[in-house]
N, CA, C and O of each residue as an XYZ file, in Angstrom:
672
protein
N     -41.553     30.307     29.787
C     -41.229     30.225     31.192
C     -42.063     29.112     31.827
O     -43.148     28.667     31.452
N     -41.441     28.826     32.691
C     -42.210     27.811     33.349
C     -42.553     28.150     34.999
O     -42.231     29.280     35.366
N     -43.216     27.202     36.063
C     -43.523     27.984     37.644
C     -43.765     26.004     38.211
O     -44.008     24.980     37.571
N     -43.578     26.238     39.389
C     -43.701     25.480     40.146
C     -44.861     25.396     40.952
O     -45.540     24.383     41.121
N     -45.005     26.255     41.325
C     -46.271     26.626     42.145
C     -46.652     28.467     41.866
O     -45.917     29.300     41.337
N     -48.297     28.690     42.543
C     -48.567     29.545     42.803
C     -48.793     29.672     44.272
O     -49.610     28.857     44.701
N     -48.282     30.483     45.151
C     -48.835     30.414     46.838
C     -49.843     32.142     46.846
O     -49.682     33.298     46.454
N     -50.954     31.249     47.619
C     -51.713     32.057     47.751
C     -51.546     32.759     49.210
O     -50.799     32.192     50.007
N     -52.237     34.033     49.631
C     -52.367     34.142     51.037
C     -50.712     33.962     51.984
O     -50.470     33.398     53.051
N     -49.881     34.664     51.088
C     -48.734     34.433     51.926
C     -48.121     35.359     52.734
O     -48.545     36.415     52.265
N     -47.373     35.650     53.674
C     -47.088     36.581     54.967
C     -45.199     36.712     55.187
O     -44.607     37.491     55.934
N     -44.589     35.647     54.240
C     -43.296     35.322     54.745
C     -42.066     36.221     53.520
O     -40.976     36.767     53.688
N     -42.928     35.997     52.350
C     -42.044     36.337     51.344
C     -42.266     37.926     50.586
O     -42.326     37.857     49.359
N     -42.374     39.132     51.094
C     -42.711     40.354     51.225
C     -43.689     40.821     52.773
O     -44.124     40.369     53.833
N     -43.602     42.116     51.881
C     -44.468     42.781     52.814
C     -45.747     42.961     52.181
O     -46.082     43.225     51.026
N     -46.462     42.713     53.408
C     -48.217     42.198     53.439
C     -48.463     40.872     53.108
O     -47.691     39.913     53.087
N     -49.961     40.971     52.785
C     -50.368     39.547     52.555
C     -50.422     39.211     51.126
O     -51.373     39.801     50.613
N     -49.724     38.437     50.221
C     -49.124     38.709     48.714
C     -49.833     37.006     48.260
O     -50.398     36.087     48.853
N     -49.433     37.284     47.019
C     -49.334     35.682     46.024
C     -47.877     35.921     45.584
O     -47.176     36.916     45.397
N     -47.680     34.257     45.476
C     -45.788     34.143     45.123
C     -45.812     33.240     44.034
O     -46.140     32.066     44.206
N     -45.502     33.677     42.961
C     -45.141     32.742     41.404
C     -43.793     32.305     41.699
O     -42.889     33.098     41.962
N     -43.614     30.710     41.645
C     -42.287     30.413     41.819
C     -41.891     29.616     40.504
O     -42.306     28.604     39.940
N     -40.902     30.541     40.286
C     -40.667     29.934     38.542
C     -39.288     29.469     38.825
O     -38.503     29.737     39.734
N     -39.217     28.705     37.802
C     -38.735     27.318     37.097
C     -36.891     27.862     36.666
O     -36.792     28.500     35.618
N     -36.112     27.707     37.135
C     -34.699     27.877     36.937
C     -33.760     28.472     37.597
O     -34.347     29.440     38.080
N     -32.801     28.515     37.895
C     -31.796     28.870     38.307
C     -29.976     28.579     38.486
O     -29.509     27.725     39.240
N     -29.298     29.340     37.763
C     -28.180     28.845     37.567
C     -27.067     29.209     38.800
O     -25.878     29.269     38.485
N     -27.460     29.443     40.170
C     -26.868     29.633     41.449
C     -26.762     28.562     42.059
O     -25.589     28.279     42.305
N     -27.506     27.839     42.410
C     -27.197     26.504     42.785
C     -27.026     26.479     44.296
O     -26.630     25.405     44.750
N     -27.302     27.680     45.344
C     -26.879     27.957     46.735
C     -26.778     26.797     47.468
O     -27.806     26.185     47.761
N     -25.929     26.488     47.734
C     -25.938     25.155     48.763
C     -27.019     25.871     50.229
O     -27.182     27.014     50.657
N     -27.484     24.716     50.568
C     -28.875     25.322     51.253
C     -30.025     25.786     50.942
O     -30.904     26.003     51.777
N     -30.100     25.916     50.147
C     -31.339     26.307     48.757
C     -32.512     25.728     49.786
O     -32.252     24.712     50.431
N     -33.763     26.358     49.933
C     -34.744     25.712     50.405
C     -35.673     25.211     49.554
O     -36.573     24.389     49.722
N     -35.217     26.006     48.360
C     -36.040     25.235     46.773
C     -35.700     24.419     45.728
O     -36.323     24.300     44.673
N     -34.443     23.721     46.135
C     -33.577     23.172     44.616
C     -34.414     22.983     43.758
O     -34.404     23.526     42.653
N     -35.446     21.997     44.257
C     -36.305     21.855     43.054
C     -36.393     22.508     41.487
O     -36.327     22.020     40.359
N     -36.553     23.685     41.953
C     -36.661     24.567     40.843
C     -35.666     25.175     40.305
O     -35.656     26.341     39.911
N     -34.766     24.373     40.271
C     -33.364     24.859     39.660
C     -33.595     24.460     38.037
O     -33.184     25.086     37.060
N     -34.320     23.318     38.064
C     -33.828     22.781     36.296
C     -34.843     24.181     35.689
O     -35.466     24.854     36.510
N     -34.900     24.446     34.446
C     -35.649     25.377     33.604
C     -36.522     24.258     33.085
O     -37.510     24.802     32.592
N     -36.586     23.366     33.005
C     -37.388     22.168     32.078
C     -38.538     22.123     33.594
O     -39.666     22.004     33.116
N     -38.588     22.146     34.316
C     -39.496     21.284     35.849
C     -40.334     22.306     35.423
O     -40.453     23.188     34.572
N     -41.037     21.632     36.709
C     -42.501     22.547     36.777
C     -43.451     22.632     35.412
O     -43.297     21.804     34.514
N     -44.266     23.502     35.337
C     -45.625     23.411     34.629
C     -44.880     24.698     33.521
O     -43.865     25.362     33.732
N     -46.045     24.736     32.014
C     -45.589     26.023     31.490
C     -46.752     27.154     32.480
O     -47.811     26.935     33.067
N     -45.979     28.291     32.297
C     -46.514     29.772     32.967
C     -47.602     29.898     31.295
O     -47.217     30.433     30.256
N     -49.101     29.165     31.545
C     -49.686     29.604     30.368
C     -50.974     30.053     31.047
O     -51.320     29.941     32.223
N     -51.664     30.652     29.874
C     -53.102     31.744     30.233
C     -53.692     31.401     31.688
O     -53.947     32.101     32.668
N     -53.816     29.852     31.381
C     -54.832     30.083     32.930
C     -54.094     29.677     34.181
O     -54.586     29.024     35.102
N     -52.569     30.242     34.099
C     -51.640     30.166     35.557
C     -51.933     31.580     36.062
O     -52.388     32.002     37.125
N     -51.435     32.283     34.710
C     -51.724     33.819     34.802
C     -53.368     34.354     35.113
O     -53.924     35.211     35.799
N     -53.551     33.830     34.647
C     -55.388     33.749     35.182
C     -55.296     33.189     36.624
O     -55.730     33.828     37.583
N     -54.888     32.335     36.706
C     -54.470     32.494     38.512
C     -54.220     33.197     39.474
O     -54.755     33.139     40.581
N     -53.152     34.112     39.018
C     -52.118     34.548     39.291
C     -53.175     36.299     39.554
O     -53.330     36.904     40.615
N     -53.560     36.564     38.557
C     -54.342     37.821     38.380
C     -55.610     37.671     39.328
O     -56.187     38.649     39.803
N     -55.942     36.521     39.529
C     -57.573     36.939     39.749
C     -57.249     37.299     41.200
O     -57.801     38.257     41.742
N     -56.071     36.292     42.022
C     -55.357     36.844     43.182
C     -55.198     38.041     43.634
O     -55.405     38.501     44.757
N     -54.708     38.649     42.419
C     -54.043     39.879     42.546
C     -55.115     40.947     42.549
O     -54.779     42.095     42.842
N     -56.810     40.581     42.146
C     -58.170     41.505     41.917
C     -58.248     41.314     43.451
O     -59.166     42.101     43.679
N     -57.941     40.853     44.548
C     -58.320     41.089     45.856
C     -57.742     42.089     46.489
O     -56.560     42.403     46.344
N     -58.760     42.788     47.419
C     -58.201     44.278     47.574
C     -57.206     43.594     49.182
O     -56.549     44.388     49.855
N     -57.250     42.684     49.406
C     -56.243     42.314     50.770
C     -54.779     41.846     49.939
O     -53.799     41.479     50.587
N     -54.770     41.893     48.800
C     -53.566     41.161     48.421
C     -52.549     42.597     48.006
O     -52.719     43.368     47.062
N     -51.601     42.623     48.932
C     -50.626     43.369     48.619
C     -49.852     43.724     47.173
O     -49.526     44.826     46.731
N     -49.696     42.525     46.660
C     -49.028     42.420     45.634
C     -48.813     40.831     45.326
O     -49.314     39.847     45.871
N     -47.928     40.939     44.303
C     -46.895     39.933     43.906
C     -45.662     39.342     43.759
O     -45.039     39.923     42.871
N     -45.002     38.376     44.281
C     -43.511     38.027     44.814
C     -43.397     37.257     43.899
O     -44.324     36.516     43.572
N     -41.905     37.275     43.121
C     -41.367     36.558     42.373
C     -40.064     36.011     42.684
O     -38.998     36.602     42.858
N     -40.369     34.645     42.728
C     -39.512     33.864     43.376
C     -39.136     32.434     42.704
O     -39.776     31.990     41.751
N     -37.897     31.672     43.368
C     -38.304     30.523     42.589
C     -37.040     29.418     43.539
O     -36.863     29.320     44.754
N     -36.265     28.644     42.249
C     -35.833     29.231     40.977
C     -35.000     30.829     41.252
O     -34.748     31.351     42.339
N     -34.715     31.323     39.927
C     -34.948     32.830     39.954
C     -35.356     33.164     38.602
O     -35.119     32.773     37.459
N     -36.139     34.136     39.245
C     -37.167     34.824     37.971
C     -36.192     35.535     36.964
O     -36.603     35.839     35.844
N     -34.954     35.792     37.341
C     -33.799     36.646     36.837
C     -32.428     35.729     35.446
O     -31.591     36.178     34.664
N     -32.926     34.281     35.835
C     -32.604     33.495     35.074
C     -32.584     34.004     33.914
O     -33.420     34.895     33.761
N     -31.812     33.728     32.861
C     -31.603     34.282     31.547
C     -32.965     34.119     30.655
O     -33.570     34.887     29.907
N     -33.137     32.981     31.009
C     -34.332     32.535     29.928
C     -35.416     32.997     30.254
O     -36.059     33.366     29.271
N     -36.371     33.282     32.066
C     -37.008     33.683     31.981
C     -37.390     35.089     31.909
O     -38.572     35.401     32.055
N     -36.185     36.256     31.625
C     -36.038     37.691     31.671
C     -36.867     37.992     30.669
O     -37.137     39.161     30.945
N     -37.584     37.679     29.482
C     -38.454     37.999     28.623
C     -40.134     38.052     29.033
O     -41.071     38.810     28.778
N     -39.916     36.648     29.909
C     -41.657     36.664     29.898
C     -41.823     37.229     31.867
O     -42.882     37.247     32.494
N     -40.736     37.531     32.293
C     -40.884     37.987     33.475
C     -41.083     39.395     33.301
O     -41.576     40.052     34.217
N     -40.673     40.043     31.969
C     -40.831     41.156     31.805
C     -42.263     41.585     31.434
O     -42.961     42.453     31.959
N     -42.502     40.844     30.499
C     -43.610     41.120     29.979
C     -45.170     40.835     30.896
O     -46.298     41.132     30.502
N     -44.757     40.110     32.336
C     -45.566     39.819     32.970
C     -45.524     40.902     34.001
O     -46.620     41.275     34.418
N     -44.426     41.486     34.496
C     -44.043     42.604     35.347
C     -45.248     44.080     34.731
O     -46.072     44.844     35.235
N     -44.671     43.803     33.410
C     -45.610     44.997     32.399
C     -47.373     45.122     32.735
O     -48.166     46.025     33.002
N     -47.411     43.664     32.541
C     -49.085     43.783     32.615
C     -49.234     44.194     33.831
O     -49.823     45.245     34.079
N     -48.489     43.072     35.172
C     -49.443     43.732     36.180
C     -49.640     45.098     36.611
O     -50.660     45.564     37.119
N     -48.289     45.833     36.289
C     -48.360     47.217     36.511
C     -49.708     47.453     35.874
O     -50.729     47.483     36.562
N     -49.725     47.678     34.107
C     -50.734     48.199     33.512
C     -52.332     47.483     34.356
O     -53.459     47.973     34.278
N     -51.956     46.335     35.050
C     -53.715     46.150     35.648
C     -53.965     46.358     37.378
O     -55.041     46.235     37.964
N     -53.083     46.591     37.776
C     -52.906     46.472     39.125
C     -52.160     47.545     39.855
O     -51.749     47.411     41.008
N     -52.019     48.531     39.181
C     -51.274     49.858     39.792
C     -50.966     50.109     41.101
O     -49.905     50.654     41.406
N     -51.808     49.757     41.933
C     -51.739     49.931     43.149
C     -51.312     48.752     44.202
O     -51.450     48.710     45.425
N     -50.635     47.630     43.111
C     -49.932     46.376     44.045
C     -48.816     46.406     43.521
O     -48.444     46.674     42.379
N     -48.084     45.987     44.814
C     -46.095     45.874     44.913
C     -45.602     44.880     43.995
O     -46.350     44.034     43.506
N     -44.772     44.928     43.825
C     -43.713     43.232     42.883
C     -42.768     43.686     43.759
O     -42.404     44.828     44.042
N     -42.528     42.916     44.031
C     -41.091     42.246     44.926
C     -40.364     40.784     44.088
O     -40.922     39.686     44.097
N     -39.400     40.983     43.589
C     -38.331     39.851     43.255
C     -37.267     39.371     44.031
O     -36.346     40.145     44.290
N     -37.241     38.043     44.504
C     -35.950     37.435     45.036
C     -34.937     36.964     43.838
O     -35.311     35.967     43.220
N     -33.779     37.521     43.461
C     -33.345     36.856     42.855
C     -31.839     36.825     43.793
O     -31.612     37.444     44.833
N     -30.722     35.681     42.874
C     -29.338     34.957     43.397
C     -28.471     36.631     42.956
O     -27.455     37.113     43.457
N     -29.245     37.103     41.996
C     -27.875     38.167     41.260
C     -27.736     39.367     42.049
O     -28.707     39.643     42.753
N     -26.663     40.198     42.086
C     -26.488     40.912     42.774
C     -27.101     42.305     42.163
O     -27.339     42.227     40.958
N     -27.426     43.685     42.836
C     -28.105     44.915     42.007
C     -27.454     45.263     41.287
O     -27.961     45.859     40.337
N     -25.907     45.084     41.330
C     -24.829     46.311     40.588
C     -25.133     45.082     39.421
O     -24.603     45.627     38.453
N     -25.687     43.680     38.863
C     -25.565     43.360     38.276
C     -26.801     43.208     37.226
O     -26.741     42.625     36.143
N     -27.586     43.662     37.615
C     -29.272     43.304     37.237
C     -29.915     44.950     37.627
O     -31.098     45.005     37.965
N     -29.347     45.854     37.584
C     -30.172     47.104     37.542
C     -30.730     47.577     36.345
O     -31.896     47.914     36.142
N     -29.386     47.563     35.260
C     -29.591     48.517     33.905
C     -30.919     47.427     33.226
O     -31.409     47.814     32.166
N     -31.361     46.365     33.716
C     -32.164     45.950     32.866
C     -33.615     46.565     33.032
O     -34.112     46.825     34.127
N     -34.270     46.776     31.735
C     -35.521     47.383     31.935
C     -36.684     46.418     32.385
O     -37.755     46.835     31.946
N     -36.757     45.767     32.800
C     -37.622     45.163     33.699
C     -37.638     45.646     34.997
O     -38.656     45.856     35.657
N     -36.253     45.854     35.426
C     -36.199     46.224     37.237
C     -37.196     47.882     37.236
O     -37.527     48.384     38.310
N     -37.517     48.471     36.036
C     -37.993     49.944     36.105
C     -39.294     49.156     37.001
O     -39.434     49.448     38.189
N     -40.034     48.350     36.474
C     -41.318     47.817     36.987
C     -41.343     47.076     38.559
O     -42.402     46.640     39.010
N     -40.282     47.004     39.189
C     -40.231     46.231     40.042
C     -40.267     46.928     41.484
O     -39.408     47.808     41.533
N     -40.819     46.836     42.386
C     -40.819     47.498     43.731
C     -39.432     47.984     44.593
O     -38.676     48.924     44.840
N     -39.771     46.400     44.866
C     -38.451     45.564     45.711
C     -37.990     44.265     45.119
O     -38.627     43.302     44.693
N     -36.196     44.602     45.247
C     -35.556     43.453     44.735
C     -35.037     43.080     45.835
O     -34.376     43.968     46.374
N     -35.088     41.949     46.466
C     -33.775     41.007     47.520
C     -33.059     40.300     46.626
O     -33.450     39.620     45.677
N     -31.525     40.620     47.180
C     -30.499     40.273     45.894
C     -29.912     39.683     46.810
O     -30.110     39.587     48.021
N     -28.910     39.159     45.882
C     -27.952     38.300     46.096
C     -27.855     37.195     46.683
O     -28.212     37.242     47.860
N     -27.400     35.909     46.205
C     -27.053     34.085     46.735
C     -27.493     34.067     48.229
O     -27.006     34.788     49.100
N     -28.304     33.311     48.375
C     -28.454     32.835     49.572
C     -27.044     32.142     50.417
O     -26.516     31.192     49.839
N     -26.549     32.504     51.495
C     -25.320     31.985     52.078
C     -25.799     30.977     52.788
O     -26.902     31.134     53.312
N     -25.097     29.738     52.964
C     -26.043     29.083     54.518
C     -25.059     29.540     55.505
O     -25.561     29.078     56.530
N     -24.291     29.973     55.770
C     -23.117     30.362     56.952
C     -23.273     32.052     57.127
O     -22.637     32.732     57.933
N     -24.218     32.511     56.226
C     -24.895     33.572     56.842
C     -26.180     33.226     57.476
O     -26.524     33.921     58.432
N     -26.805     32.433     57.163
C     -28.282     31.888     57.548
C     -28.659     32.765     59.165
O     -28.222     32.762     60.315
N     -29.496     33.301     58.548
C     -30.258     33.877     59.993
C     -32.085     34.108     60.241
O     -32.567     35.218     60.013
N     -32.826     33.139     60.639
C     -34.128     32.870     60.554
C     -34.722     33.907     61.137
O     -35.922     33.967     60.869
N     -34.290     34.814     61.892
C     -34.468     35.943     62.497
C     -35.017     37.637     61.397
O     -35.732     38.591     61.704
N     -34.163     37.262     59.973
C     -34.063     38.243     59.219
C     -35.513     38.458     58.149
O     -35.803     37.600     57.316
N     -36.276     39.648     58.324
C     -37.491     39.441     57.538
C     -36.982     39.241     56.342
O     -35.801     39.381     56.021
N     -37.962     38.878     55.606
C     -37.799     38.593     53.940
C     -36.600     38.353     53.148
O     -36.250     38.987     52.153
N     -36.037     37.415     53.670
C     -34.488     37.120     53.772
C     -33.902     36.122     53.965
O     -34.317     35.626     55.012
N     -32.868     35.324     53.355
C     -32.581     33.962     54.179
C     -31.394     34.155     55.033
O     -31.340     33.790     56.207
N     -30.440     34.750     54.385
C     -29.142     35.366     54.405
C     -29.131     36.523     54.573
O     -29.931     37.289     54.036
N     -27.439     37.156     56.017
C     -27.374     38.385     56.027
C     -26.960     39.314     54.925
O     -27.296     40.473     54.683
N     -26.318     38.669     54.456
C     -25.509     39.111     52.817
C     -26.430     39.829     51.583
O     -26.060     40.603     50.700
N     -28.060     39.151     51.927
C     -28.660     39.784     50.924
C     -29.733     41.078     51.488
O     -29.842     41.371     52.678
N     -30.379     41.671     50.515
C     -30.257     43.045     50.632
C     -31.700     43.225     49.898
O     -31.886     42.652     48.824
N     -32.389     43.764     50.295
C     -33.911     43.903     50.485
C     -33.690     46.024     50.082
O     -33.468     47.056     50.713
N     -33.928     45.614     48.755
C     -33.845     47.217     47.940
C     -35.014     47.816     47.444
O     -35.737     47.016     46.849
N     -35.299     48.613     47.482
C     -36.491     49.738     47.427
C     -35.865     50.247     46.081
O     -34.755     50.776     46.027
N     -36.612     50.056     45.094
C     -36.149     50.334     43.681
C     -36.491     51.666     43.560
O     -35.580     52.481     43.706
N     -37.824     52.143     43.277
C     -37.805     53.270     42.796
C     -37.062     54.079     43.795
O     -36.383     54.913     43.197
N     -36.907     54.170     45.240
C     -36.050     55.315     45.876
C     -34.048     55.146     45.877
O     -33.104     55.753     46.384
N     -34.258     53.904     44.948
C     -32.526     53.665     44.801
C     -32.784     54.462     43.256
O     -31.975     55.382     43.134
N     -33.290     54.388     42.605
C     -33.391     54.881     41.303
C     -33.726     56.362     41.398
O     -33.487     56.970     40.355
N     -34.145     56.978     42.239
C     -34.388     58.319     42.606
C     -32.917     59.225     42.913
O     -32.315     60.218     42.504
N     -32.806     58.063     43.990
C     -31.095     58.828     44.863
C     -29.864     58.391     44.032
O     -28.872     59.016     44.408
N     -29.621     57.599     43.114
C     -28.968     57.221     42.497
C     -27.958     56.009     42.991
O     -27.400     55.286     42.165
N     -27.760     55.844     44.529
C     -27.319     55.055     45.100
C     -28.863     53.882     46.137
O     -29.997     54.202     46.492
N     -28.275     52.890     46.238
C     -29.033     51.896     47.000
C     -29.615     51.705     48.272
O     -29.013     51.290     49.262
N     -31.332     52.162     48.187
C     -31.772     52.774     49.701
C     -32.444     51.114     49.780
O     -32.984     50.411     48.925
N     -32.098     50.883     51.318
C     -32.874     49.526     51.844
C     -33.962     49.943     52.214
O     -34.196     51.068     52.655
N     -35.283     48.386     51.943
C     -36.298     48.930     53.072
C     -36.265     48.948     54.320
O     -35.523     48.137     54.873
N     -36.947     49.743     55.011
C     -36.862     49.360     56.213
C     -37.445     48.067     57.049
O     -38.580     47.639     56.838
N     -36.490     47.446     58.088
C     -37.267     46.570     58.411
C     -38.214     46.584     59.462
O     -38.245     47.446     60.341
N     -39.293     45.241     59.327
C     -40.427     46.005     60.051
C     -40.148     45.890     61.906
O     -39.434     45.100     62.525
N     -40.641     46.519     62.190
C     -40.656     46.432     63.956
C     -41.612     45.756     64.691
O     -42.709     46.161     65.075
N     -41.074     44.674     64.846
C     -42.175     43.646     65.714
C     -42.459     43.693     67.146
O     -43.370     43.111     67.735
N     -41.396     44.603     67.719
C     -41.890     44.921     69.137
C     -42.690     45.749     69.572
O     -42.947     45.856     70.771
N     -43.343     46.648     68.410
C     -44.226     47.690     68.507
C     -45.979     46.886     69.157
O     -46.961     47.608     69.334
């Protein structure tokens, strides 16, 4: 796998204050994309020991919510192996921080895979630009869908999170 960047200290792409691995591919192509960049699978850097050593020592801060996986999409064919196996660890080291994934694919299409068991929150589906609404938390598009995994996996059907209330 490969990543583009690591963002530290971020507020936009989940809930709380997170780190965002933005990896390297994607075969959606969204017109409007705010990342093309990271469409080829070849760009960016390899995802080796001391990215992840990055990536972790982030994640040892007790202000850091979690981890957002983004890109690209992490859901890309090629990177579904080492996204898994990276999903794995942090659980096993970090129990008590979120993963949140943006990916282009939709849930009914990317559930049965055993990676999503590890995953918090998924926001699914293609970014639209003729849905585009800057208004929408953690979101580009109205179309996509900000899912609470383990309580969709509980109820058997697809519970959203809630969104947050800024007029409070």
């Amino acid at each position: 796998m490969r990543y583009h960047n690591i963002t530290k200290d971020d507020m936009l792409n989940g809930e709380g204050l997170r780190v965002v691995l933005w990896v390297s591919g994607c075969a959606h192509a969204c017109p409007g994309c705010h990342n093309p960049v990271t469409w080829d699978a070849e760009s960016g850097l390899p995802f080796d020991a001391a990215a992840k050593a990055e990536l972790f020592e982030e994640l040892e801060k007790d202000y850091i919510a979690g981890v957002t996986l983004s890109g690209g999409d992490p859901l890309y064919p090629a990177n579904r192996e080492a996204i898994a196996a990276l999903c794995q660890e942090i659980k096993d080291h970090f129990s008590d921080k979120t993963i949140w994934l943006y990916t282009g694919y939709k849930w009914e299409e990317i559930r049965h895979l055993p990676l999503i068991q590890n995953v918090d929150v998924v926001v699914d589906g293609r970014y639209i630009e003729a849905a585009r609404d800057t208004l929408l938390p953690w979101r580009g598009s109205e179309n996509q869908r900000v899912i609470d995994v383990p309580k969709t996996f509980a109820l058997g059907q697809i519970v959203l999170r809630p969104e947050p209330d800024y007029t409070v």
